[in-house]
Structures are given as structure tokens and as C-alpha cells.
CSV table of C-alpha atoms and ligand atoms in Angstrom, one decimal:
chain,number,residue,atom,x,y,z
A,539,UNK,CA,-6.3,26.5,2.2
A,540,UNK,CA,-6.1,27.7,5.8
A,541,UNK,CA,-7.5,24.4,6.9
A,542,UNK,CA,-4.8,22.6,4.8
A,543,UNK,CA,-2.1,24.8,6.4
A,544,UNK,CA,-3.4,24.0,9.9
A,545,UNK,CA,-3.3,20.3,9.1
A,546,UNK,CA,0.3,20.6,7.8
A,547,UNK,CA,1.4,22.6,10.9
A,548,UNK,CA,-0.2,20.1,13.3
A,549,UNK,CA,1.4,17.2,11.6
A,550,UNK,CA,4.8,18.9,11.5
A,551,UNK,CA,5.3,18.6,15.3
A,552,UNK,CA,7.3,15.5,16.3
A,553,UNK,CA,5.1,12.7,17.6
A,554,UNK,CA,5.9,10.2,20.3
A,555,UNK,CA,5.2,6.7,19.2
A,556,UNK,CA,6.3,3.6,21.2
A,557,UNK,CA,9.0,5.6,22.9
A,558,UNK,CA,10.5,7.0,19.8
A,559,UNK,CA,10.2,10.5,18.3
A,560,UNK,CA,8.8,10.3,14.8
A,561,UNK,CA,8.4,13.1,12.3
A,562,UNK,CA,5.6,12.8,9.7
A,563,UNK,CA,5.0,15.2,6.8
A,564,UNK,CA,1.9,15.5,4.7
A,565,UNK,CA,1.0,16.9,1.3
A,566,UNK,CA,-2.4,18.2,0.5
A,567,UNK,CA,-4.2,18.5,-2.8
A,568,UNK,CA,-7.3,20.7,-3.0
A,569,UNK,CA,-10.2,20.6,-5.5
A,570,UNK,CA,-13.1,23.0,-5.1
A,571,UNK,CA,-16.6,21.9,-6.2
A,572,UNK,CA,-17.8,24.6,-8.5
A,573,UNK,CA,-20.5,22.4,-10.0
A,574,UNK,CA,-18.3,21.2,-12.8
A,575,UNK,CA,-18.1,17.8,-11.3
A,576,UNK,CA,-20.6,15.2,-12.2
A,577,UNK,CA,-19.6,12.9,-9.4
A,578,UNK,CA,-17.2,12.4,-6.5
A,579,UNK,CA,-14.7,10.4,-8.5
A,580,UNK,CA,-14.0,13.3,-10.8
A,581,UNK,CA,-13.4,15.7,-7.9
A,582,UNK,CA,-11.1,13.2,-6.2
A,583,UNK,CA,-9.2,12.8,-9.4
A,584,UNK,CA,-8.5,16.6,-9.5
A,585,UNK,CA,-7.6,16.7,-5.9
A,586,UNK,CA,-5.2,13.8,-6.5
A,587,UNK,CA,-3.6,15.7,-9.4
A,588,UNK,CA,-3.1,18.7,-7.1
A,589,UNK,CA,-1.7,16.4,-4.5
A,590,UNK,CA,0.8,15.0,-7.0
A,591,UNK,CA,1.9,18.5,-7.8
A,592,UNK,CA,2.3,19.3,-4.1
A,593,UNK,CA,4.6,16.3,-3.7
A,594,UNK,CA,6.6,17.2,-6.9
A,595,UNK,CA,7.2,20.7,-5.5
A,596,UNK,CA,8.9,19.3,-2.4
A,597,UNK,CA,6.1,18.0,-0.2
A,598,UNK,CA,4.9,19.4,3.1
A,599,UNK,CA,2.7,21.9,1.3
A,600,UNK,CA,-0.8,22.2,-0.3
A,601,UNK,CA,-1.7,22.9,-3.9
A,602,UNK,CA,-5.0,24.0,-5.4
A,603,UNK,CA,-6.2,22.3,-8.6
A,604,UNK,CA,-6.4,24.4,-11.8
A,605,UNK,CA,-6.5,23.7,-15.5
A,606,UNK,CA,-2.8,24.0,-16.1
A,607,UNK,CA,-2.3,21.3,-13.5
A,608,UNK,CA,-4.7,19.1,-15.5
A,609,UNK,CA,-2.6,19.6,-18.6
A,610,UNK,CA,0.7,18.6,-16.8
A,611,UNK,CA,-1.2,15.6,-15.3
A,612,UNK,CA,-2.0,14.5,-18.8
A,613,UNK,CA,1.8,14.7,-19.5
A,614,UNK,CA,2.4,12.3,-16.7
A,615,UNK,CA,-0.1,9.9,-18.1
A,616,UNK,CA,1.3,10.3,-21.6
A,617,UNK,CA,4.8,9.7,-20.2
A,618,UNK,CA,3.6,6.6,-18.4
A,619,UNK,CA,2.1,5.2,-21.6
A,620,UNK,CA,5.2,6.0,-23.4
A,621,UNK,CA,7.3,4.2,-20.8
A,622,UNK,CA,5.2,1.1,-21.3
A,623,UNK,CA,5.7,1.3,-25.0
A,624,UNK,CA,9.4,1.9,-24.6
A,625,UNK,CA,9.6,-1.3,-22.6
A,626,UNK,CA,8.0,-3.3,-25.3
A,627,UNK,CA,10.3,-1.7,-27.9
A,628,UNK,CA,13.4,-2.2,-25.8
A,629,UNK,CA,14.3,1.5,-25.9
A,630,UNK,CA,16.3,1.6,-22.6
A,631,UNK,CA,20.0,1.2,-22.7
A,632,UNK,CA,22.8,1.3,-20.1
A,633,UNK,CA,25.5,3.9,-20.5
A,634,UNK,CA,28.7,3.2,-18.7
A,635,UNK,CA,30.7,5.8,-16.8
A,636,UNK,CA,34.3,4.8,-15.8
A,637,UNK,CA,35.5,4.8,-12.2
A,638,UNK,CA,39.2,5.3,-11.9
A,639,UNK,CA,41.9,4.6,-9.2
A,640,UNK,CA,43.1,8.1,-8.3
A,641,UNK,CA,46.3,7.0,-6.5
A,642,UNK,CA,47.7,4.7,-9.2
A,643,UNK,CA,49.9,6.0,-12.0
A,644,UNK,CA,47.8,6.7,-15.2
A,645,UNK,CA,44.6,6.5,-13.1
A,646,UNK,CA,43.4,3.2,-14.6
A,647,UNK,CA,39.8,2.3,-15.0
A,648,UNK,CA,38.8,0.0,-12.2
A,649,UNK,CA,35.1,-0.2,-12.7
A,650,UNK,CA,32.0,1.3,-14.4
A,651,UNK,CA,28.6,2.6,-13.2
A,652,UNK,CA,25.7,1.6,-15.4
A,653,UNK,CA,23.4,4.6,-15.9
A,654,UNK,CA,20.1,4.2,-17.7
A,655,UNK,CA,19.3,6.1,-20.9
A,656,UNK,CA,16.1,6.1,-22.9
A,657,UNK,CA,16.5,6.1,-26.7
A,658,UNK,CA,13.3,8.0,-27.3
A,659,UNK,CA,12.1,7.8,-31.0
A,660,UNK,CA,11.5,11.5,-31.3
A,661,UNK,CA,13.1,13.2,-28.3
A,662,UNK,CA,16.6,11.6,-28.6
A,663,UNK,CA,18.5,10.2,-25.7
A,664,UNK,CA,16.9,11.0,-22.4
A,665,UNK,CA,18.7,11.0,-19.0
A,666,UNK,CA,16.9,9.5,-15.9
A,667,UNK,CA,16.0,13.0,-14.6
A,668,UNK,CA,13.4,13.2,-17.4
A,669,UNK,CA,11.5,10.0,-16.6
A,670,UNK,CA,12.7,8.3,-13.4
A,671,UNK,CA,10.2,10.0,-11.1
A,672,UNK,CA,7.2,8.9,-13.2
A,673,UNK,CA,8.7,5.5,-13.6
A,674,UNK,CA,9.0,5.2,-9.8
A,675,UNK,CA,5.6,6.6,-9.0
A,676,UNK,CA,4.0,4.2,-11.5
A,677,UNK,CA,6.1,1.2,-10.3
A,678,UNK,CA,7.2,0.7,-13.9
A,679,UNK,CA,10.7,1.2,-12.5
A,680,UNK,CA,10.9,-2.4,-11.4
A,681,UNK,CA,10.4,-3.8,-14.9
A,682,UNK,CA,12.6,-1.1,-16.4
A,683,UNK,CA,15.4,-1.7,-13.9
A,684,UNK,CA,15.4,-5.5,-14.3
A,685,UNK,CA,15.6,-5.1,-18.1
A,686,UNK,CA,18.5,-2.6,-17.6
A,687,UNK,CA,20.5,-4.8,-15.3
A,688,UNK,CA,20.1,-7.7,-17.7
A,689,UNK,CA,21.4,-5.5,-20.6
A,690,UNK,CA,24.3,-4.1,-18.4
A,691,UNK,CA,25.4,-7.6,-17.3
A,692,UNK,CA,25.2,-8.8,-20.8
A,693,UNK,CA,27.6,-6.0,-21.9
A,694,UNK,CA,29.9,-6.6,-19.0
A,695,UNK,CA,32.2,-9.0,-20.7
A,696,UNK,CA,32.3,-7.0,-23.9
A,697,UNK,CA,32.8,-3.5,-22.6
A,698,UNK,CA,35.3,-3.8,-19.9
A,699,UNK,CA,38.4,-5.6,-18.8
A,700,UNK,CA,37.8,-8.7,-16.7
A,701,UNK,CA,39.4,-7.3,-13.6
A,702,UNK,CA,37.0,-4.3,-13.4
A,703,UNK,CA,33.7,-4.1,-11.5
A,704,UNK,CA,30.2,-2.9,-12.5
A,705,UNK,CA,27.9,-1.0,-10.3
A,706,UNK,CA,24.1,-0.8,-10.9
A,707,UNK,CA,21.6,1.6,-9.2
A,708,UNK,CA,18.9,-0.1,-7.1
A,709,UNK,CA,15.7,1.8,-6.3
A,710,UNK,CA,14.3,1.6,-2.8
A,711,UNK,CA,11.3,-0.3,-4.2
A,712,UNK,CA,13.4,-3.3,-5.1
A,713,UNK,CA,14.7,-3.7,-1.6
A,714,UNK,CA,11.1,-4.2,-0.3
A,715,UNK,CA,11.0,-7.6,-2.0
A,716,UNK,CA,12.2,-10.5,0.1
A,717,UNK,CA,13.6,-12.3,-2.9
A,718,UNK,CA,15.5,-9.4,-4.5
A,719,UNK,CA,18.8,-11.1,-3.8
A,720,UNK,CA,17.7,-14.5,-5.3
A,721,UNK,CA,16.3,-12.7,-8.4
A,722,UNK,CA,19.5,-10.7,-8.8
A,723,UNK,CA,21.7,-13.8,-8.6
A,724,UNK,CA,19.5,-15.7,-11.0
A,725,UNK,CA,19.8,-12.8,-13.4
A,726,UNK,CA,23.6,-12.9,-13.1
A,727,UNK,CA,23.6,-16.6,-13.8
A,728,UNK,CA,21.5,-16.1,-16.9
A,729,UNK,CA,23.7,-13.4,-18.3
A,730,UNK,CA,26.9,-15.1,-17.4
A,731,UNK,CA,28.1,-12.2,-15.3
A,732,UNK,CA,30.4,-13.1,-12.4
A,733,UNK,CA,28.9,-12.1,-9.0
A,734,UNK,CA,32.3,-10.9,-7.8
A,735,UNK,CA,32.3,-8.2,-10.5
A,736,UNK,CA,28.9,-6.7,-9.4
A,737,UNK,CA,28.2,-4.0,-6.9
A,738,UNK,CA,24.7,-2.8,-6.1
A,739,UNK,CA,24.3,1.0,-5.3
A,740,UNK,CA,21.7,1.8,-2.7
A,741,UNK,CA,20.8,5.2,-1.3
A,742,UNK,CA,20.1,6.0,2.3
A,743,UNK,CA,16.5,6.6,1.4
A,744,UNK,CA,16.2,2.9,0.6
A,745,UNK,CA,17.2,2.0,4.1
A,746,UNK,CA,14.5,4.0,5.9
A,747,UNK,CA,11.7,1.7,5.1
A,748,UNK,CA,13.2,-1.4,6.6
A,749,UNK,CA,16.9,-1.3,7.4
A,750,UNK,CA,17.0,-4.8,8.7
A,751,UNK,CA,15.5,-6.2,5.5
A,752,UNK,CA,18.0,-4.3,3.4
A,753,UNK,CA,20.9,-5.5,5.6
A,754,UNK,CA,19.8,-9.1,5.2
A,755,UNK,CA,19.4,-8.7,1.4
A,756,UNK,CA,22.9,-7.1,1.1
A,757,UNK,CA,24.3,-9.9,3.4
A,758,UNK,CA,22.9,-12.6,1.2
A,759,UNK,CA,24.3,-10.9,-1.9
A,760,UNK,CA,27.7,-10.5,-0.2
A,761,UNK,CA,27.7,-14.2,0.7
A,762,UNK,CA,27.6,-14.9,-3.1
A,763,UNK,CA,30.3,-12.3,-3.9
A,764,UNK,CA,28.1,-9.3,-4.9
A,765,UNK,CA,29.3,-6.1,-3.2
A,766,UNK,CA,27.2,-3.1,-2.1
A,767,UNK,CA,27.8,0.7,-2.2
A,768,UNK,CA,26.1,3.5,-0.4
A,769,UNK,CA,25.3,6.2,-3.1
A,770,UNK,CA,25.1,10.0,-2.7
A,771,UNK,CA,26.6,9.7,0.8
A,772,UNK,CA,26.2,12.9,2.8
A,773,UNK,CA,23.0,14.0,1.3
A,774,UNK,CA,20.6,11.8,3.2
A,775,UNK,CA,20.7,10.9,6.9
A,776,UNK,CA,24.4,9.8,6.8
A,777,UNK,CA,23.6,7.7,9.8
A,778,UNK,CA,26.7,6.2,11.4
A,779,UNK,CA,24.6,3.2,12.5
A,780,UNK,CA,23.9,2.3,8.8
A,781,UNK,CA,27.6,2.6,7.9
A,782,UNK,CA,28.5,0.4,10.8
A,783,UNK,CA,25.8,-2.3,10.4
A,784,UNK,CA,25.6,-2.7,6.6
A,785,UNK,CA,28.0,-5.0,4.7
A,786,UNK,CA,29.3,-2.1,2.6
A,787,UNK,CA,32.2,-2.4,0.3
A,788,UNK,CA,32.0,1.1,-1.1
A,789,UNK,CA,30.8,4.6,-0.1
A,790,UNK,CA,30.2,7.2,-2.8
A,791,UNK,CA,30.7,10.8,-1.7
A,792,UNK,CA,28.1,12.9,-3.2
A,793,UNK,CA,28.9,15.4,-5.9
A,794,UNK,CA,27.8,18.4,-3.9
A,795,UNK,CA,30.9,18.0,-1.6
A,796,UNK,CA,33.3,17.4,-4.5
A,797,UNK,CA,31.9,20.5,-6.2
A,798,UNK,CA,33.0,22.7,-3.2
A,799,UNK,CA,36.6,21.4,-3.2
A,800,UNK,CA,38.0,23.9,-5.7
A,801,UNK,CA,35.9,26.9,-4.5
A,802,UNK,CA,38.3,29.3,-2.9
A,803,UNK,CA,37.6,29.8,0.8
A,804,UNK,CA,35.2,26.8,1.0
A,805,UNK,CA,36.8,24.9,3.8
A,806,UNK,CA,33.7,23.2,4.9
A,807,UNK,CA,33.6,20.8,1.9
A,808,UNK,CA,37.2,19.9,2.6
A,809,UNK,CA,36.4,19.2,6.3
A,810,UNK,CA,33.4,17.1,5.4
A,811,UNK,CA,35.3,15.0,2.8
A,812,UNK,CA,38.2,14.5,5.1
A,813,UNK,CA,35.9,13.3,7.9
A,814,UNK,CA,34.1,10.9,5.5
A,815,UNK,CA,37.4,9.5,4.3
A,816,UNK,CA,38.6,9.0,7.9
A,817,UNK,CA,35.4,7.3,8.8
A,818,UNK,CA,35.5,5.0,5.8
A,819,UNK,CA,39.1,4.1,6.5
A,820,UNK,CA,38.3,3.2,10.1
A,821,UNK,CA,35.4,0.9,8.9
A,822,UNK,CA,37.5,-0.5,6.0
A,823,UNK,CA,35.1,0.8,3.4
A,824,UNK,CA,36.5,2.0,0.0
A,825,UNK,CA,35.5,5.4,-1.3
A,826,UNK,CA,34.5,6.8,-4.7
A,827,UNK,CA,34.2,10.5,-5.1
A,828,UNK,CA,31.4,11.4,-7.5
A,829,UNK,CA,31.2,14.3,-10.0
A,830,UNK,CA,34.9,15.2,-10.4
A,831,UNK,CA,34.9,17.9,-13.1
A,832,UNK,CA,38.2,19.8,-12.6
A,833,UNK,CA,41.8,18.9,-12.2
A,834,UNK,CA,41.9,20.8,-8.9
A,835,UNK,CA,39.1,18.7,-7.4
A,836,UNK,CA,40.9,15.6,-8.5
A,837,UNK,CA,44.2,16.7,-7.0
A,838,UNK,CA,42.6,17.7,-3.7
A,839,UNK,CA,40.9,14.3,-3.4
A,840,UNK,CA,44.1,12.6,-4.3
A,841,UNK,CA,46.0,14.5,-1.7
A,842,UNK,CA,43.4,13.6,0.9
A,843,UNK,CA,43.9,9.9,0.1
A,844,UNK,CA,40.7,9.3,-1.7
A,845,UNK,CA,40.8,5.9,-3.3
A,846,UNK,CA,38.6,6.2,-6.5
A,847,UNK,CA,36.9,8.8,-8.5
A,848,UNK,CA,34.2,9.3,-11.1
A,849,UNK,CA,33.2,12.4,-13.0
A,850,UNK,CA,33.2,14.1,-16.3
A,851,UNK,CA,36.9,14.9,-16.0
A,852,UNK,CA,37.7,11.2,-15.8
A,853,UNK,CA,35.2,10.0,-18.4
A,854,UNK,CA,31.6,10.7,-19.4
A,855,UNK,CA,28.8,8.0,-19.4
A,856,UNK,CA,28.9,6.4,-22.9
A,857,UNK,CA,27.2,3.5,-24.6
A,858,UNK,CA,29.0,0.2,-24.9
A,859,UNK,CA,30.7,0.0,-28.2
A,860,UNK,CA,30.0,-3.5,-29.1
A,861,UNK,CA,33.0,-5.2,-30.7
A,862,UNK,CA,30.6,-7.5,-32.6
A,863,UNK,CA,31.1,-5.6,-35.9
A,864,UNK,CA,34.9,-5.9,-35.8
A,865,UNK,CA,34.6,-9.5,-34.7
A,866,UNK,CA,32.7,-10.3,-37.8
A,867,UNK,CA,35.2,-8.5,-40.1
B,26,C2E,P1,23.8,8.6,-9.4
B,26,C2E,O1,23.7,7.1,-9.2
B,26,C2E,O2,24.4,9.4,-8.3
B,26,C2E,O3,24.6,8.7,-10.7
B,26,C2E,C1,25.5,9.8,-11.0
B,26,C2E,C2,24.9,10.9,-11.8
B,26,C2E,O4,25.9,11.9,-11.9
B,26,C2E,C3,24.7,10.4,-13.3
B,26,C2E,O5,23.6,11.1,-13.8
B,26,C2E,C4,26.0,10.9,-14.0
B,26,C2E,O6,25.8,11.1,-15.4
B,26,C2E,C5,26.2,12.2,-13.3
B,26,C2E,N1,27.6,12.6,-13.3
B,26,C2E,C6,28.7,11.9,-13.4
B,26,C2E,N2,29.8,12.6,-13.4
B,26,C2E,C7,29.4,13.9,-13.3
B,26,C2E,C8,30.1,15.1,-13.3
B,26,C2E,O7,31.3,15.2,-13.3
B,26,C2E,N3,29.3,16.3,-13.2
B,26,C2E,C9,28.0,16.2,-13.1
B,26,C2E,N4,27.3,17.4,-13.1
B,26,C2E,N5,27.3,15.0,-13.2
B,26,C2E,C10,28.0,13.9,-13.3
B,26,C2E,P2,22.4,10.4,-14.5
B,26,C2E,O8,22.9,9.4,-15.5
B,26,C2E,O9,21.5,11.5,-15.1
B,26,C2E,O10,21.6,9.7,-13.4
B,26,C2E,C11,21.0,10.4,-12.4
B,26,C2E,C12,20.5,9.4,-11.3
B,26,C2E,O11,19.5,8.5,-11.8
B,26,C2E,C13,21.6,8.5,-10.7
B,26,C2E,O12,22.3,9.2,-9.8
B,26,C2E,C14,20.7,7.4,-10.1
B,26,C2E,O13,20.3,7.7,-8.9
B,26,C2E,C15,19.6,7.3,-11.1
B,26,C2E,N6,19.8,6.2,-12.0
B,26,C2E,C16,20.6,6.1,-13.1
B,26,C2E,N7,20.5,4.9,-13.7
B,26,C2E,C17,19.6,4.2,-13.0
B,26,C2E,C18,19.0,2.9,-13.2
B,26,C2E,O14,19.4,2.1,-14.1
B,26,C2E,N8,18.1,2.5,-12.3
B,26,C2E,C19,17.7,3.4,-11.3
B,26,C2E,N9,16.7,2.9,-10.4
B,26,C2E,N10,18.2,4.6,-11.1
B,26,C2E,C20,19.1,5.0,-11.9
B,27,MG,MG1,24.7,5.7,-8.6
B,28,MG,MG1,25.4,9.2,-6.8
């Protein structure tokens, strides 16, 4: 453990690479050979389980393997197997959360965000927090997401007025593919969804890998009418150069700032939100405030000139009520 700590400390110092300062972090999994292992593969497997745990607990740390870890690793494997089964059985469904225009009388719905839900046969409806991490680590997320986009686009015409937009969440993984934009456009064509109504939501984390690739992908999509939004703004790197260089239509202010808007004496959230709004205005980017839960938060945002809002106060995520049944009647 002390060796692991030394390695972590040594890596923690910034490194100079090709004239830039880079910061790397490491996670360490440790398994100790107490003669229970028949071969090296078994020992590596346990070290790997401990490593997975170290990453789960926030990275930049070490973890020692023990039997409880082995059990939770089995859970991960079970979950992975279940996700595969769920794909076959088509158990994923988009829920739609309304996005409203704050400054217009009656606060009409101007768009929706598609949020994935898993209709689990025994555990009920599961939110992404319960399975997204495993889906991403096992790369199942790609297949799951494509299926979800397809469903969401399919529902687009049935669940919302024609002058509203639909946003979908795009994992960092997708943006590594050079043909993401082509595939996305082909999917829109297949489902009959108008590109002008679609907005892809990316997080700043997605940009770290290869900002230039992401920029090109978003440019290609924009050329066909698909917009892009930067999700959870303020929680990542919030780099001005990203804002400036990407073809962004929308910026979504993270819920953590909105949350502070009705806390007495919390002026820092107000200052940050005001600054983000001014920045967006200067760059001609529209803004959605996420996670509005109270009338005070809504009113403060409205007074600051925030364009659009989303949150439990304005509407919870809900499945599309297909009008098919009434059509048939
Ligand atoms: P996000 O994109 O930032 O989505 C907003 C999350 O905030 C949603 O959680 C939504 O239900 C929740 N939310 C909305 N209004 C409020 C509010 O007033 N208060 C609180 N406390 N929460 C609110 P959800 O559906 O659990 O999704 C969590 C995250 O999972 C999303 O964060 C997004 O990053 C990811 N996600 C959701 N659907 C998909 C998907 O289809 N594909 C991928 N790759 N990621 C997805
Ligand atoms: Mg989102
Ligand atoms: Mg968000």
C-alpha cells in the first residue's frame, strides 16, 4: 500500500510534455498472493476488481482486494448480463422531460429532453444512475443509446407539438467515431424525424479526448440542421475556448447552481449564473437552466433573463403517452 501511495504521489505532480503541462492521475488495485491463486490470471483478475473499485470511489487512490469486493464484482457482471438481455427484450424506454420558455406568458413547452429509463422485469423502472456506469464501462452504452435515440425520434411526432425540439444525451464514447454524424442523420431519416428538431447534448468531458474531432462532428450535424448543447455547464472545465470554438446552440446551466438560487445568503450562485448568462448572450448561445424545483428559483432565473428552464417544478420526466389507442377508437 505504501508503494501504491508513492506511485500515486509521483504521478500527481504535473508533467511537462511537448511544452504543455499535463496532469495524469492513476488508480491502483492490489491483490496479495496468499497461495489461494492457482495462476497469475486469477490474481490479476482480483487486482482488476480492486482497481475497478478504486475508480468507482473517485480515482486517484488504491484499493485492496477482499471477498466483499468479489461479491460486488459479481454484481457488475450480473448487471452487464442483464443489460444484454434487456437489449434483446427491448426494455429501454425514453422518458421525456419538458423544457419551457421562462419569459413567455404561460411558460409554454418549447422542447423535451429524452432521458433513458430501464423497465426492469423485477426491479421496476430504473433511472440511469443505476446502470449507466456499467453500461459505459462495458461499451454496451453505444448499442443502448442508438436504440434509445431511435425510440425517442420515433415518438417525436406523437408526443410533442411540431414546433418543439428534442434533445438527446450523447456519451463521450460516441464522439470518438468519425461517422457519428452520418449515422445520426441516417437514423433521423429512418425514423422520419426532422433534423431541425434535434439537439445533441454533450458534456465537457466528451471534449477532452479530441476537441477538434468533436467540433467537426458537431459542425457536420449543424450543416444538416441538428443543433448541439453543452450539458451540465459549470461542473467540468467550463473552458471559454470550447464555448467559443464549438457550434453550440444551447448551454445548459448545471442544477448545482440553480439549487443555490433560493438559499438565503448564497450570492455566489447568483453571481455565477449571471456571468454564464452574460457570456452566453455575448456568444449568441441560448440557455436552459436545469433542475428548477421551486418558484423562487424560477423567478430569480426569469429576473436574470434566463431564456429556458427545465426541472421538476416545470414538469417531471414521463413516458410518451402514445395516442395510438385513442386513434383506433
Ligand atoms: P442530464 O442530462 O443532466 O439530465 C438531467 C437529469 O436531472 C435527469 O436525471 C433528470 O431526471 C434530472 N432532473 C430534472 N429536473 C430535476 C429537478 O428539478 N431536480 C432534480 N433533483 N433532478 C432533476 P436522470 O434521468 O436520472 O439522468 C441522469 C443522467 O444520465 C443525465 O443527466 C444524463 O447525463 C444521463 N442520461 C440520461 N439519459 C441518457 C441516455 O439516453 N444516454 C446517455 N448516454 N446518457 C443519458
Ligand atoms: Mg442532458
Ligand atoms: Mg444536465
